């Protein structure tokens, strides 16, 4: 079911991208235009989607449903990274990174609060020292100056 | 410049304190990446690519290349001691390597893996020294149509070698092309697929794509099932192979070296394919195939030699032609472009210091790796005690730093997360992600070649058939496409 939905998505994506590429122009007086290459790519996606939908593989890829614990762990990783992306411009790398680490350690591994905080602080400090200080990378700072 | 004088130039470039340090550092990081399961060489290269922005191109490329071949050495340690591959090219080493460890012969397995890797790696670089300039010299007369044909053949070869559905592979290539088309068209400055977004006008960041697909997605796969593993062998002894081990292994090492080198050259081949095919070959030629799976030392020596020789082989097309044969070399190609270097047949004549510096560093790096992997194997074994629950948040933190450092833009973190989730889903549905990355990196070069070819011809697309080399390359691609779909089960099923 999931794979069929994805195949239908490929068809829609290919068709939409082909229509958009057409508006960019295909061939002009001075040669190929911006739309030629994306049009070719879109038509390949469209055709492959049709083939996969009409003549699906002999064995459809059907991933086994994940247990709730596994789903929670995956959700924890995605949520942690989203928090990092949202929080980094406002809180800075250090604080957003520490919060993310705590979310990851608490949701994925159910590490104790004390252990999560300790590991988060040590890891973030090590990364900041290595990349920020050692390799001279500029990482966002929060209102606290770090 | 002939090969020997080129190599001397390379050694003059590499034998400076800074470049030797970077080569050693890359070898060390590569071994670490190989040893730690869940962190592959591709993700590590992507994470560390921004670090090279402040280095000279020679230093940066030497470090990145040494991470690639260093990972091939380290992967065997985890396979032998934990029965978990440190990286994909060491999967088959688990079979006999771990059995040897269970029989109390972990030292012999690790020793033969390191020595086989050293021999194959060095042989591979020797052949590369003489072979790569010959290829570049032949390709130097290529124009845009020939380059287009070459890139098409490279992509088709990649599709031919993938293990899953051919149709899904083709779809991934086209998706890579389409993703690379996002941004400003360099020919006429027109925006494509940006939908007015300033963040998209610079295109989709390569590092965000690679770190998402191969770093974040890998973490998502691994956190699905967090199973504890048992470390075999507290102390590792008997690393130097016995005479009987040598007798059993030397042919396997040579066969693995030859097979690995050839498979490395072929787009879509590379270290993973080489190690699997070497194992199959050793089992086939062995007078006692029943010993395989029960601790046969040839089952370690052959694949470990093959994956190292494949690294040297896979660097030839990317350095001499600008054609990557696997995602790691695609990223190296991207790194060259980021450093302002135009890859292709002219690379060797325009930047001999860089090309020969990389080649010379591989001789030195193999020696570093032998030293790092034989006497220090006990240290690497201790690192395997780090539980994955500690490792994965750090990997994610490094992923954020690596992605952000490329453009100092938080938008790239969303791109990384999006590609991570998409990569995880696509992997579950048996889509191979390698063709996507190779197509994504090659797309700007391919499009440029196509447009230049069409502009230079009054007959339009007919130029692709009028030029003999291009026609031959495209005909070969067409034959491979036919063979690929004939090999596929009806409807594009698995091969």
Short mmCIF file of N, CA, C and O in Angstrom, two decimals, chain B residues 10-87:
data_model
loop_
_atom_site.label_atom_id
_atom_site.label_comp_id
_atom_site.label_asym_id
_atom_site.label_seq_id
_atom_site.Cartn_x
_atom_site.Cartn_y
_atom_site.Cartn_z
N UNK B 10 54.96 14.22 -6.56
CA UNK B 10 53.98 13.96 -5.50
C UNK B 10 54.62 13.80 -4.14
O UNK B 10 54.13 14.35 -3.15
N UNK B 11 55.74 13.06 -4.10
CA UNK B 11 56.42 12.87 -2.81
C UNK B 11 57.00 14.19 -2.31
O UNK B 11 57.03 14.45 -1.11
N UNK B 12 57.46 15.03 -3.25
CA UNK B 12 57.97 16.35 -2.84
C UNK B 12 56.84 17.18 -2.22
O UNK B 12 57.06 17.94 -1.28
N UNK B 13 55.64 17.00 -2.74
CA UNK B 13 54.48 17.74 -2.21
C UNK B 13 54.06 17.20 -0.85
O UNK B 13 53.79 17.94 0.08
N UNK B 14 54.03 15.87 -0.76
CA UNK B 14 53.45 15.26 0.44
C UNK B 14 54.42 15.24 1.62
O UNK B 14 54.00 15.25 2.77
N UNK B 15 55.72 15.20 1.33
CA UNK B 15 56.68 15.08 2.43
C UNK B 15 56.97 16.43 3.10
O UNK B 15 58.11 16.88 3.17
N UNK B 16 55.91 17.06 3.55
CA UNK B 16 56.05 18.25 4.39
C UNK B 16 55.36 17.91 5.72
O UNK B 16 54.50 17.01 5.76
N UNK B 17 55.73 18.60 6.75
CA UNK B 17 55.19 18.26 8.08
C UNK B 17 53.66 18.36 8.07
O UNK B 17 52.96 17.46 8.54
N UNK B 18 53.15 19.42 7.44
CA UNK B 18 51.69 19.62 7.47
C UNK B 18 50.95 18.53 6.69
O UNK B 18 49.96 17.97 7.18
N UNK B 19 51.43 18.22 5.48
CA UNK B 19 50.72 17.23 4.68
C UNK B 19 50.84 15.83 5.27
O UNK B 19 49.90 15.03 5.20
N UNK B 20 52.02 15.51 5.84
CA UNK B 20 52.16 14.21 6.50
C UNK B 20 51.23 14.11 7.70
O UNK B 20 50.60 13.08 7.94
N UNK B 21 51.11 15.23 8.42
CA UNK B 21 50.21 15.26 9.58
C UNK B 21 48.77 15.02 9.13
O UNK B 21 48.03 14.23 9.73
N UNK B 22 48.37 15.70 8.04
CA UNK B 22 46.99 15.55 7.56
C UNK B 22 46.73 14.13 7.05
O UNK B 22 45.65 13.58 7.22
N UNK B 23 47.75 13.54 6.42
CA UNK B 23 47.62 12.16 5.95
C UNK B 23 47.46 11.22 7.15
O UNK B 23 46.61 10.32 7.14
N UNK B 24 48.26 11.44 8.17
CA UNK B 24 48.17 10.62 9.38
C UNK B 24 46.81 10.81 10.06
O UNK B 24 46.16 9.84 10.46
N UNK B 25 46.39 12.08 10.16
CA UNK B 25 45.11 12.39 10.80
C UNK B 25 43.96 11.71 10.05
O UNK B 25 43.07 11.11 10.66
N UNK B 26 43.99 11.79 8.72
CA UNK B 26 42.96 11.15 7.91
C UNK B 26 42.96 9.64 8.11
O UNK B 26 41.91 9.02 8.23
N UNK B 27 44.16 9.05 8.17
CA UNK B 27 44.26 7.59 8.38
C UNK B 27 43.69 7.22 9.74
O UNK B 27 42.98 6.21 9.88
N UNK B 28 43.99 8.04 10.73
CA UNK B 28 43.50 7.79 12.09
C UNK B 28 41.97 7.90 12.13
O UNK B 28 41.28 7.01 12.66
N UNK B 29 41.44 8.97 11.53
CA UNK B 29 39.98 9.17 11.53
C UNK B 29 39.33 8.04 10.72
O UNK B 29 38.30 7.50 11.11
N UNK B 30 39.95 7.69 9.59
CA UNK B 30 39.40 6.62 8.75
C UNK B 30 39.32 5.31 9.53
O UNK B 30 38.30 4.62 9.48
N UNK B 31 40.39 4.98 10.25
CA UNK B 31 40.38 3.74 11.04
C UNK B 31 39.27 3.81 12.09
O UNK B 31 38.52 2.84 12.28
N UNK B 32 39.16 4.95 12.75
CA UNK B 32 38.13 5.14 13.78
C UNK B 32 36.74 4.96 13.18
O UNK B 32 35.88 4.26 13.74
N UNK B 33 36.54 5.57 12.01
CA UNK B 33 35.24 5.48 11.32
C UNK B 33 34.96 4.03 10.94
O UNK B 33 33.83 3.55 11.05
N UNK B 34 36.00 3.34 10.49
CA UNK B 34 35.83 1.93 10.11
C UNK B 34 35.50 1.08 11.31
O UNK B 34 34.66 0.18 11.25
N UNK B 35 36.15 1.36 12.42
CA UNK B 35 35.95 0.56 13.63
C UNK B 35 34.55 0.76 14.21
O UNK B 35 33.88 -0.20 14.59
N UNK B 36 34.10 2.01 14.28
CA UNK B 36 32.83 2.29 14.94
C UNK B 36 31.65 1.95 14.03
O UNK B 36 31.50 2.54 12.96
N UNK B 37 30.82 1.00 14.42
CA UNK B 37 29.67 0.67 13.58
C UNK B 37 28.67 1.82 13.57
O UNK B 37 28.52 2.52 14.57
N UNK B 38 28.01 2.01 12.45
CA UNK B 38 27.00 3.07 12.36
C UNK B 38 27.55 4.38 11.84
O UNK B 38 26.80 5.32 11.65
N UNK B 39 28.85 4.46 11.65
CA UNK B 39 29.44 5.66 11.05
C UNK B 39 30.23 5.20 9.83
O UNK B 39 31.27 4.57 9.96
N UNK B 40 29.73 5.47 8.64
CA UNK B 40 30.40 5.03 7.42
C UNK B 40 31.38 6.06 6.91
O UNK B 40 31.37 7.22 7.35
N UNK B 41 32.25 5.67 5.96
CA UNK B 41 33.22 6.62 5.43
C UNK B 41 32.57 7.80 4.71
O UNK B 41 33.07 8.91 4.75
N UNK B 42 31.42 7.56 4.09
CA UNK B 42 30.76 8.64 3.34
C UNK B 42 30.27 9.74 4.29
O UNK B 42 30.51 10.93 4.06
N UNK B 43 29.60 9.32 5.36
CA UNK B 43 29.11 10.30 6.34
C UNK B 43 30.28 11.04 6.97
O UNK B 43 30.23 12.26 7.17
N UNK B 44 31.37 10.29 7.27
CA UNK B 44 32.54 10.92 7.90
C UNK B 44 33.17 11.95 6.96
O UNK B 44 33.54 13.05 7.38
N UNK B 45 33.27 11.59 5.68
CA UNK B 45 33.85 12.53 4.71
C UNK B 45 32.99 13.78 4.62
O UNK B 45 33.50 14.91 4.57
N UNK B 46 31.67 13.58 4.60
CA UNK B 46 30.77 14.73 4.49
C UNK B 46 30.88 15.63 5.73
O UNK B 46 30.89 16.85 5.62
N UNK B 47 30.99 14.99 6.91
CA UNK B 47 31.08 15.77 8.14
C UNK B 47 32.36 16.59 8.19
O UNK B 47 32.38 17.70 8.69
N UNK B 48 33.44 16.01 7.65
CA UNK B 48 34.74 16.67 7.77
C UNK B 48 35.09 17.53 6.55
O UNK B 48 36.09 18.24 6.58
N UNK B 49 34.28 17.46 5.51
CA UNK B 49 34.57 18.28 4.32
C UNK B 49 34.67 19.78 4.65
O UNK B 49 35.62 20.45 4.20
N UNK B 50 33.74 20.34 5.48
CA UNK B 50 33.87 21.78 5.78
C UNK B 50 35.18 22.12 6.49
O UNK B 50 35.68 23.23 6.36
N UNK B 51 35.74 21.14 7.23
CA UNK B 51 37.01 21.39 7.93
C UNK B 51 38.12 21.69 6.91
O UNK B 51 39.03 22.47 7.18
N UNK B 52 38.01 21.09 5.73
CA UNK B 52 39.08 21.25 4.72
C UNK B 52 39.00 22.61 4.01
O UNK B 52 39.91 22.94 3.26
N UNK B 53 37.92 23.37 4.22
CA UNK B 53 37.78 24.66 3.53
C UNK B 53 38.93 25.61 3.86
O UNK B 53 39.30 26.45 3.05
N UNK B 54 39.46 25.46 5.09
CA UNK B 54 40.54 26.36 5.49
C UNK B 54 41.92 25.79 5.14
O UNK B 54 42.93 26.44 5.38
N UNK B 55 41.95 24.57 4.59
CA UNK B 55 43.23 23.94 4.25
C UNK B 55 43.57 24.21 2.80
O UNK B 55 42.71 24.62 2.02
N UNK B 56 44.82 23.90 2.43
CA UNK B 56 45.17 23.95 1.01
C UNK B 56 44.44 22.79 0.32
O UNK B 56 44.13 21.78 0.97
N UNK B 57 44.16 22.90 -1.00
CA UNK B 57 43.48 21.79 -1.67
C UNK B 57 44.23 20.47 -1.52
O UNK B 57 43.61 19.42 -1.31
N UNK B 58 45.58 20.51 -1.57
CA UNK B 58 46.34 19.26 -1.43
C UNK B 58 46.10 18.65 -0.05
O UNK B 58 45.74 17.48 0.06
N UNK B 59 46.26 19.46 0.99
CA UNK B 59 46.09 18.96 2.35
C UNK B 59 44.68 18.42 2.56
O UNK B 59 44.50 17.33 3.12
N UNK B 60 43.68 19.18 2.11
CA UNK B 60 42.29 18.76 2.28
C UNK B 60 41.99 17.46 1.56
O UNK B 60 41.39 16.54 2.14
N UNK B 61 42.41 17.35 0.30
CA UNK B 61 42.10 16.15 -0.47
C UNK B 61 42.88 14.94 0.05
O UNK B 61 42.36 13.82 0.06
N UNK B 62 44.11 15.17 0.50
CA UNK B 62 44.90 14.07 1.07
C UNK B 62 44.19 13.53 2.31
O UNK B 62 44.07 12.31 2.50
N UNK B 63 43.69 14.43 3.15
CA UNK B 63 43.01 13.98 4.36
C UNK B 63 41.73 13.21 4.03
O UNK B 63 41.47 12.15 4.58
N UNK B 64 40.95 13.75 3.09
CA UNK B 64 39.68 13.08 2.74
C UNK B 64 39.94 11.70 2.12
O UNK B 64 39.26 10.73 2.45
N UNK B 65 40.94 11.63 1.22
CA UNK B 65 41.23 10.33 0.58
C UNK B 65 41.70 9.33 1.62
O UNK B 65 41.32 8.15 1.59
N UNK B 66 42.51 9.78 2.59
CA UNK B 66 43.02 8.83 3.58
C UNK B 66 41.92 8.36 4.53
O UNK B 66 41.98 7.25 5.05
N UNK B 67 40.89 9.18 4.73
CA UNK B 67 39.74 8.71 5.53
C UNK B 67 39.06 7.55 4.79
O UNK B 67 38.69 6.53 5.38
N UNK B 68 38.93 7.70 3.46
CA UNK B 68 38.26 6.69 2.64
C UNK B 68 38.99 5.34 2.74
O UNK B 68 38.40 4.33 3.10
N UNK B 69 40.32 5.34 2.45
CA UNK B 69 40.97 4.03 2.49
C UNK B 69 41.26 3.57 3.91
O UNK B 69 41.36 2.38 4.17
N UNK B 70 41.35 4.52 4.85
CA UNK B 70 41.55 4.13 6.26
C UNK B 70 40.36 3.36 6.81
O UNK B 70 40.51 2.44 7.60
N UNK B 71 39.16 3.75 6.35
CA UNK B 71 37.95 3.08 6.84
C UNK B 71 37.92 1.61 6.43
O UNK B 71 37.36 0.77 7.13
N UNK B 72 38.55 1.31 5.27
CA UNK B 72 38.57 -0.08 4.81
C UNK B 72 39.40 -0.94 5.76
O UNK B 72 39.15 -2.12 5.94
N UNK B 73 40.46 -0.36 6.34
CA UNK B 73 41.30 -1.10 7.30
C UNK B 73 40.52 -1.35 8.59
O UNK B 73 40.49 -2.46 9.11
N UNK B 74 39.90 -0.28 9.12
CA UNK B 74 39.29 -0.38 10.44
C UNK B 74 38.07 -1.27 10.49
O UNK B 74 37.77 -1.86 11.53
N UNK B 75 37.35 -1.39 9.37
CA UNK B 75 36.09 -2.14 9.35
C UNK B 75 36.25 -3.58 9.79
O UNK B 75 35.33 -4.15 10.41
N UNK B 76 37.39 -4.18 9.50
CA UNK B 76 37.57 -5.61 9.81
C UNK B 76 37.60 -5.85 11.32
O UNK B 76 37.17 -6.90 11.80
N UNK B 77 38.09 -4.89 12.10
CA UNK B 77 38.22 -5.08 13.55
C UNK B 77 36.85 -5.38 14.17
O UNK B 77 36.68 -6.31 14.95
N UNK B 78 35.86 -4.57 13.79
CA UNK B 78 34.51 -4.74 14.34
C UNK B 78 33.89 -6.04 13.84
O UNK B 78 33.20 -6.74 14.59
N UNK B 79 34.12 -6.35 12.56
CA UNK B 79 33.56 -7.58 12.00
C UNK B 79 34.08 -8.79 12.75
O UNK B 79 33.33 -9.71 13.08
N UNK B 80 35.39 -8.81 13.00
CA UNK B 80 36.00 -9.98 13.64
C UNK B 80 35.58 -10.07 15.11
O UNK B 80 35.18 -11.13 15.59
N UNK B 81 35.64 -8.96 15.83
CA UNK B 81 35.44 -9.02 17.28
C UNK B 81 33.98 -8.94 17.71
O UNK B 81 33.61 -9.45 18.77
N UNK B 82 33.14 -8.27 16.92
CA UNK B 82 31.74 -8.09 17.34
C UNK B 82 30.74 -8.82 16.46
O UNK B 82 29.56 -8.89 16.79
N UNK B 83 31.20 -9.29 15.30
CA UNK B 83 30.29 -9.87 14.30
C UNK B 83 29.32 -8.82 13.75
O UNK B 83 28.21 -9.13 13.35
N UNK B 84 29.73 -7.55 13.83
CA UNK B 84 28.96 -6.44 13.26
C UNK B 84 29.91 -5.72 12.32
O UNK B 84 31.02 -5.37 12.73
N UNK B 85 29.55 -5.51 11.06
CA UNK B 85 30.48 -4.82 10.16
C UNK B 85 30.68 -3.36 10.57
O UNK B 85 29.71 -2.65 10.82
N UNK B 86 31.95 -2.94 10.66
CA UNK B 86 32.23 -1.55 10.97
C UNK B 86 31.78 -0.65 9.85
O UNK B 86 31.34 0.48 10.07
N UNK B 87 31.91 -1.11 8.62
CA UNK B 87 31.36 -0.40 7.45
C UNK B 87 30.98 -1.46 6.41
O UNK B 87 31.37 -2.63 6.55
#
